[in-house]
């Protein structure tokens, strides 16, 4: 009878773990079980103990989890199921009378997302394809994977992205690929942190605070995307985490996770790259892609300095738009300006290159431009969007930042 009861009690975990292909076999290493790494390792261990019918051990570990994360609704639900398993069979995940089906579905989705994070780590010796180059003064970068409900933090280690940590996140209620104001979707693209808003200014709903990002960017506007107020922010004080799809379009982290990354965010510098599903490259392939575009940018600068206007203009896409001008208008102005020059020197420093997630082969390039000529000198921060056209990188947008 007891064995039968224990077997039935596994029903709630099989809905999440087994149905999702998440079986946790073998011992959990001590380092993985540390609470300081986030709830996922211990959560996975708890599910493993349930799978092995060690329900008392699982309950003890849930208590540890709840003590570390007091308002972790998923952990409290698992505790409730384990307590109920002592008196009657558990037929489903969240065996609570009259429990709202929607809330249970949300917690089930959170469980699967968190368990997937322990099972499906990024491949070893790979980096996100989007982090092609970080400038020396940019210390960290953020990459968000919507399908995995995961945020990855990378450090700039002498030009090479180095993985630091990853965190569970919530996204828009209707998923990703934001198009318009109020569509409850999270945008896909390359953005930057633009500010910092404190808890005192915002109220409890946003938790520890918020960091607005630069949606819509130039590419969004060009493609008719609108809206505003997309932030990285925390959770209310009575909530540890929210379901995977719970925001109106923002990226939401647990307060302790937001606090952990906030010290690494640089206003105006830190990129926040949001993707449907992160593409990973080996370091060799990453270096090859990086060098290919760097060489194209160097040729663009060299042709500009060489006063070879036609070679210079050949770096621009037929679909180019910049400073409100199309390619024909841009070309006419550049030819006119070049006619009055006897020499030009152009330096491009602090270059960043971030590949845009999505179908288009598009890279956002930002740099400090120091332009000098026989009759004009200026310094500005410039941003270009380079896109593959006919197998070659071309500038499709250019403007001051």
mmCIF file of C-alpha atoms in Angstrom, residues 69-291:
data_model
loop_
_atom_site.group_PDB
_atom_site.id
_atom_site.type_symbol
_atom_site.label_atom_id
_atom_site.label_comp_id
_atom_site.label_asym_id
_atom_site.label_seq_id
_atom_site.Cartn_x
_atom_site.Cartn_y
_atom_site.Cartn_z
ATOM 1 C CA UNK A 69 13.458 32.142 -1.105
ATOM 2 C CA UNK A 70 10.442 32.816 1.180
ATOM 3 C CA UNK A 71 8.000 33.952 -1.527
ATOM 4 C CA UNK A 72 8.892 31.289 -4.088
ATOM 5 C CA UNK A 73 5.371 30.149 -5.051
ATOM 6 C CA UNK A 74 6.582 27.105 -6.976
ATOM 7 C CA UNK A 75 8.516 25.797 -3.957
ATOM 8 C CA UNK A 76 5.512 26.320 -1.698
ATOM 9 C CA UNK A 77 3.266 24.428 -4.107
ATOM 10 C CA UNK A 78 5.683 21.479 -4.177
ATOM 11 C CA UNK A 79 5.766 21.530 -0.370
ATOM 12 C CA UNK A 80 1.967 21.384 -0.280
ATOM 13 C CA UNK A 81 1.924 18.391 -2.607
ATOM 14 C CA UNK A 82 4.546 16.573 -0.564
ATOM 15 C CA UNK A 83 2.588 17.130 2.654
ATOM 16 C CA UNK A 84 -0.595 15.893 1.012
ATOM 17 C CA UNK A 85 1.256 12.804 -0.221
ATOM 18 C CA UNK A 86 1.473 11.659 3.410
ATOM 19 C CA UNK A 87 -2.295 11.218 3.632
ATOM 20 C CA UNK A 88 -3.579 10.543 0.126
ATOM 21 C CA UNK A 89 -2.414 9.914 -3.439
ATOM 22 C CA UNK A 90 -1.409 12.901 -5.544
ATOM 23 C CA UNK A 91 -3.134 12.777 -8.888
ATOM 24 C CA UNK A 92 -1.758 15.952 -10.455
ATOM 25 C CA UNK A 93 0.695 18.786 -10.022
ATOM 26 C CA UNK A 94 -0.804 21.164 -7.457
ATOM 27 C CA UNK A 95 -3.283 18.831 -5.829
ATOM 28 C CA UNK A 96 -5.203 21.670 -4.153
ATOM 29 C CA UNK A 97 -8.969 21.776 -4.056
ATOM 30 C CA UNK A 98 -10.457 24.491 -6.290
ATOM 31 C CA UNK A 99 -7.000 25.769 -7.281
ATOM 32 C CA UNK A 100 -7.193 28.090 -10.346
ATOM 33 C CA UNK A 101 -6.138 26.090 -13.401
ATOM 34 C CA UNK A 102 -4.378 29.099 -14.916
ATOM 35 C CA UNK A 103 -2.141 29.595 -11.894
ATOM 36 C CA UNK A 104 -1.218 25.924 -11.815
ATOM 37 C CA UNK A 105 -0.370 26.033 -15.521
ATOM 38 C CA UNK A 106 1.848 29.069 -14.867
ATOM 39 C CA UNK A 107 3.713 27.276 -12.094
ATOM 40 C CA UNK A 108 4.084 24.174 -14.248
ATOM 41 C CA UNK A 109 5.582 26.323 -17.036
ATOM 42 C CA UNK A 110 7.974 27.921 -14.537
ATOM 43 C CA UNK A 111 9.050 24.519 -13.253
ATOM 44 C CA UNK A 112 9.815 23.289 -16.754
ATOM 45 C CA UNK A 113 11.725 26.470 -17.639
ATOM 46 C CA UNK A 114 13.828 26.275 -14.494
ATOM 47 C CA UNK A 115 14.525 22.567 -14.899
ATOM 48 C CA UNK A 116 15.497 23.050 -18.518
ATOM 49 C CA UNK A 117 18.069 25.580 -17.347
ATOM 50 C CA UNK A 118 19.861 22.878 -15.350
ATOM 51 C CA UNK A 119 19.612 20.304 -18.127
ATOM 52 C CA UNK A 120 20.327 22.340 -21.253
ATOM 53 C CA UNK A 121 23.343 24.510 -20.516
ATOM 54 C CA UNK A 122 25.057 26.458 -23.337
ATOM 55 C CA UNK A 123 27.645 24.295 -25.128
ATOM 56 C CA UNK A 124 31.134 24.443 -23.635
ATOM 57 C CA UNK A 125 33.652 26.782 -25.296
ATOM 58 C CA UNK A 126 30.976 28.728 -27.139
ATOM 59 C CA UNK A 127 29.789 32.334 -27.018
ATOM 60 C CA UNK A 128 26.545 34.020 -28.114
ATOM 61 C CA UNK A 129 26.846 34.880 -31.793
ATOM 62 C CA UNK A 130 25.575 38.399 -31.130
ATOM 63 C CA UNK A 131 28.535 39.585 -29.019
ATOM 64 C CA UNK A 132 30.890 40.200 -31.942
ATOM 65 C CA UNK A 133 32.886 42.937 -30.225
ATOM 66 C CA UNK A 134 32.604 44.856 -26.969
ATOM 67 C CA UNK A 135 34.585 48.119 -26.600
ATOM 68 C CA UNK A 136 37.230 48.347 -23.846
ATOM 69 C CA UNK A 137 35.119 50.585 -21.589
ATOM 70 C CA UNK A 138 32.103 48.250 -21.703
ATOM 71 C CA UNK A 139 32.427 45.788 -18.855
ATOM 72 C CA UNK A 140 29.430 43.469 -19.322
ATOM 73 C CA UNK A 141 26.762 42.427 -21.814
ATOM 74 C CA UNK A 142 23.341 40.836 -21.370
ATOM 75 C CA UNK A 143 21.847 38.246 -23.708
ATOM 76 C CA UNK A 144 18.240 37.092 -23.202
ATOM 77 C CA UNK A 145 16.804 33.832 -24.554
ATOM 78 C CA UNK A 146 13.003 34.081 -24.717
ATOM 79 C CA UNK A 147 12.372 30.389 -25.420
ATOM 80 C CA UNK A 148 14.361 29.342 -22.372
ATOM 81 C CA UNK A 149 13.196 32.208 -20.126
ATOM 82 C CA UNK A 150 16.853 32.872 -19.390
ATOM 83 C CA UNK A 151 19.137 35.893 -19.094
ATOM 84 C CA UNK A 152 22.899 35.394 -19.569
ATOM 85 C CA UNK A 153 25.487 37.815 -18.198
ATOM 86 C CA UNK A 154 28.857 38.041 -19.977
ATOM 87 C CA UNK A 155 31.987 39.909 -18.957
ATOM 88 C CA UNK A 156 34.275 41.638 -21.426
ATOM 89 C CA UNK A 157 37.593 39.859 -20.895
ATOM 90 C CA UNK A 158 40.070 41.669 -23.155
ATOM 91 C CA UNK A 159 37.595 41.597 -26.008
ATOM 92 C CA UNK A 160 36.329 38.045 -25.517
ATOM 93 C CA UNK A 161 32.925 37.436 -23.860
ATOM 94 C CA UNK A 162 33.268 35.347 -20.693
ATOM 95 C CA UNK A 163 30.203 33.741 -19.112
ATOM 96 C CA UNK A 164 29.481 35.019 -15.596
ATOM 97 C CA UNK A 165 25.969 33.899 -14.612
ATOM 98 C CA UNK A 166 22.472 33.134 -15.868
ATOM 99 C CA UNK A 167 19.065 33.903 -14.396
ATOM 100 C CA UNK A 168 15.417 32.930 -14.852
ATOM 101 C CA UNK A 169 13.274 35.709 -16.400
ATOM 102 C CA UNK A 170 9.683 36.454 -17.338
ATOM 103 C CA UNK A 171 8.672 38.021 -20.654
ATOM 104 C CA UNK A 172 5.548 39.483 -22.251
ATOM 105 C CA UNK A 173 2.222 37.710 -21.761
ATOM 106 C CA UNK A 174 1.918 37.127 -25.519
ATOM 107 C CA UNK A 175 5.553 36.219 -26.070
ATOM 108 C CA UNK A 176 8.276 37.895 -28.089
ATOM 109 C CA UNK A 177 8.675 40.014 -31.251
ATOM 110 C CA UNK A 178 6.975 43.227 -30.172
ATOM 111 C CA UNK A 179 5.424 45.267 -32.988
ATOM 112 C CA UNK A 180 3.186 47.909 -31.461
ATOM 113 C CA UNK A 181 2.219 49.743 -28.296
ATOM 114 C CA UNK A 182 0.226 47.585 -25.891
ATOM 115 C CA UNK A 183 0.659 44.253 -27.685
ATOM 116 C CA UNK A 184 2.066 42.655 -24.491
ATOM 117 C CA UNK A 185 5.104 41.300 -26.333
ATOM 118 C CA UNK A 186 8.813 41.636 -25.606
ATOM 119 C CA UNK A 187 10.943 43.098 -28.420
ATOM 120 C CA UNK A 188 13.648 41.180 -30.257
ATOM 121 C CA UNK A 189 16.804 43.133 -31.043
ATOM 122 C CA UNK A 190 19.918 44.925 -29.812
ATOM 123 C CA UNK A 191 19.292 47.558 -27.158
ATOM 124 C CA UNK A 192 21.227 49.436 -24.491
ATOM 125 C CA UNK A 193 20.484 50.322 -20.881
ATOM 126 C CA UNK A 194 19.402 53.978 -20.892
ATOM 127 C CA UNK A 195 18.661 54.735 -17.247
ATOM 128 C CA UNK A 196 18.119 53.549 -13.689
ATOM 129 C CA UNK A 197 14.864 53.974 -11.755
ATOM 130 C CA UNK A 198 14.781 53.344 -8.017
ATOM 131 C CA UNK A 199 12.146 51.486 -5.994
ATOM 132 C CA UNK A 200 11.280 54.792 -4.299
ATOM 133 C CA UNK A 201 10.297 56.351 -7.638
ATOM 134 C CA UNK A 202 8.346 53.363 -8.944
ATOM 135 C CA UNK A 203 6.510 51.700 -6.092
ATOM 136 C CA UNK A 204 6.507 48.074 -5.009
ATOM 137 C CA UNK A 205 5.257 46.494 -8.252
ATOM 138 C CA UNK A 206 8.688 46.889 -9.914
ATOM 139 C CA UNK A 207 10.557 45.469 -6.945
ATOM 140 C CA UNK A 208 14.177 46.531 -6.518
ATOM 141 C CA UNK A 209 13.926 49.004 -9.377
ATOM 142 C CA UNK A 210 14.061 49.194 -13.139
ATOM 143 C CA UNK A 211 16.506 49.770 -15.994
ATOM 144 C CA UNK A 212 14.868 51.144 -19.162
ATOM 145 C CA UNK A 213 16.304 49.946 -22.488
ATOM 146 C CA UNK A 214 16.447 51.695 -25.853
ATOM 147 C CA UNK A 215 13.360 50.198 -27.510
ATOM 148 C CA UNK A 216 12.433 51.160 -30.182
ATOM 149 C CA UNK A 217 15.859 51.431 -31.795
ATOM 150 C CA UNK A 218 16.557 52.761 -35.309
ATOM 151 C CA UNK A 219 15.843 49.381 -36.908
ATOM 152 C CA UNK A 220 12.563 48.995 -35.020
ATOM 153 C CA UNK A 221 11.384 52.425 -36.180
ATOM 154 C CA UNK A 222 12.359 51.688 -39.760
ATOM 155 C CA UNK A 223 10.266 48.506 -39.626
ATOM 156 C CA UNK A 224 7.209 50.222 -38.172
ATOM 157 C CA UNK A 225 7.591 48.949 -34.611
ATOM 158 C CA UNK A 226 6.442 51.312 -31.892
ATOM 159 C CA UNK A 227 5.745 51.455 -28.190
ATOM 160 C CA UNK A 228 7.869 52.431 -25.228
ATOM 161 C CA UNK A 229 8.632 51.634 -21.597
ATOM 162 C CA UNK A 230 10.464 48.328 -22.036
ATOM 163 C CA UNK A 231 12.502 47.760 -18.889
ATOM 164 C CA UNK A 232 14.509 45.231 -16.961
ATOM 165 C CA UNK A 233 12.815 45.235 -13.564
ATOM 166 C CA UNK A 234 12.127 43.271 -10.395
ATOM 167 C CA UNK A 235 9.080 41.747 -8.702
ATOM 168 C CA UNK A 236 6.728 42.902 -5.914
ATOM 169 C CA UNK A 237 7.967 42.261 -2.396
ATOM 170 C CA UNK A 238 5.488 39.410 -1.869
ATOM 171 C CA UNK A 239 6.568 37.582 -5.052
ATOM 172 C CA UNK A 240 9.889 35.832 -5.641
ATOM 173 C CA UNK A 241 9.312 35.216 -9.350
ATOM 174 C CA UNK A 242 6.612 35.478 -11.977
ATOM 175 C CA UNK A 243 5.513 32.921 -14.617
ATOM 176 C CA UNK A 244 7.533 32.746 -17.863
ATOM 177 C CA UNK A 245 4.923 34.872 -19.673
ATOM 178 C CA UNK A 246 3.616 37.438 -17.235
ATOM 179 C CA UNK A 247 4.727 40.974 -18.099
ATOM 180 C CA UNK A 248 3.351 43.605 -20.465
ATOM 181 C CA UNK A 249 6.564 43.369 -22.504
ATOM 182 C CA UNK A 250 9.340 43.965 -19.980
ATOM 183 C CA UNK A 251 12.031 41.481 -18.947
ATOM 184 C CA UNK A 252 11.396 40.653 -15.283
ATOM 185 C CA UNK A 253 13.866 39.130 -12.824
ATOM 186 C CA UNK A 254 13.661 38.139 -9.175
ATOM 187 C CA UNK A 255 14.728 41.075 -7.019
ATOM 188 C CA UNK A 256 17.883 39.345 -5.811
ATOM 189 C CA UNK A 257 18.857 38.610 -9.420
ATOM 190 C CA UNK A 258 18.203 42.192 -10.510
ATOM 191 C CA UNK A 259 20.302 43.375 -7.563
ATOM 192 C CA UNK A 260 23.086 40.993 -8.625
ATOM 193 C CA UNK A 261 23.319 42.343 -12.173
ATOM 194 C CA UNK A 262 22.555 45.991 -11.373
ATOM 195 C CA UNK A 263 26.104 46.655 -10.183
ATOM 196 C CA UNK A 264 27.378 45.547 -13.588
ATOM 197 C CA UNK A 265 25.084 47.739 -15.711
ATOM 198 C CA UNK A 266 26.524 50.888 -17.283
ATOM 199 C CA UNK A 267 24.006 53.492 -18.393
ATOM 200 C CA UNK A 268 24.319 54.119 -22.129
ATOM 201 C CA UNK A 269 26.862 51.322 -22.565
ATOM 202 C CA UNK A 270 25.605 47.904 -21.472
ATOM 203 C CA UNK A 271 23.918 46.088 -24.372
ATOM 204 C CA UNK A 272 20.762 44.077 -23.780
ATOM 205 C CA UNK A 273 20.356 41.665 -26.685
ATOM 206 C CA UNK A 274 16.986 39.905 -26.714
ATOM 207 C CA UNK A 275 16.557 36.846 -28.933
ATOM 208 C CA UNK A 276 13.941 34.185 -29.530
ATOM 209 C CA UNK A 277 16.626 31.528 -29.166
ATOM 210 C CA UNK A 278 20.328 32.227 -28.660
ATOM 211 C CA UNK A 279 22.721 31.100 -31.399
ATOM 212 C CA UNK A 280 26.031 29.788 -30.029
ATOM 213 C CA UNK A 281 29.344 29.863 -31.904
ATOM 214 C CA UNK A 282 32.673 28.214 -31.238
ATOM 215 C CA UNK A 283 35.408 30.711 -30.467
ATOM 216 C CA UNK A 284 37.004 30.007 -33.863
ATOM 217 C CA UNK A 285 33.780 30.689 -35.780
ATOM 218 C CA UNK A 286 33.080 33.737 -33.618
ATOM 219 C CA UNK A 287 36.537 35.123 -34.376
ATOM 220 C CA UNK A 288 36.114 34.513 -38.124
ATOM 221 C CA UNK A 289 32.769 36.365 -38.256
ATOM 222 C CA UNK A 290 34.194 39.178 -36.201
ATOM 223 C CA UNK A 291 37.275 39.645 -38.378
#
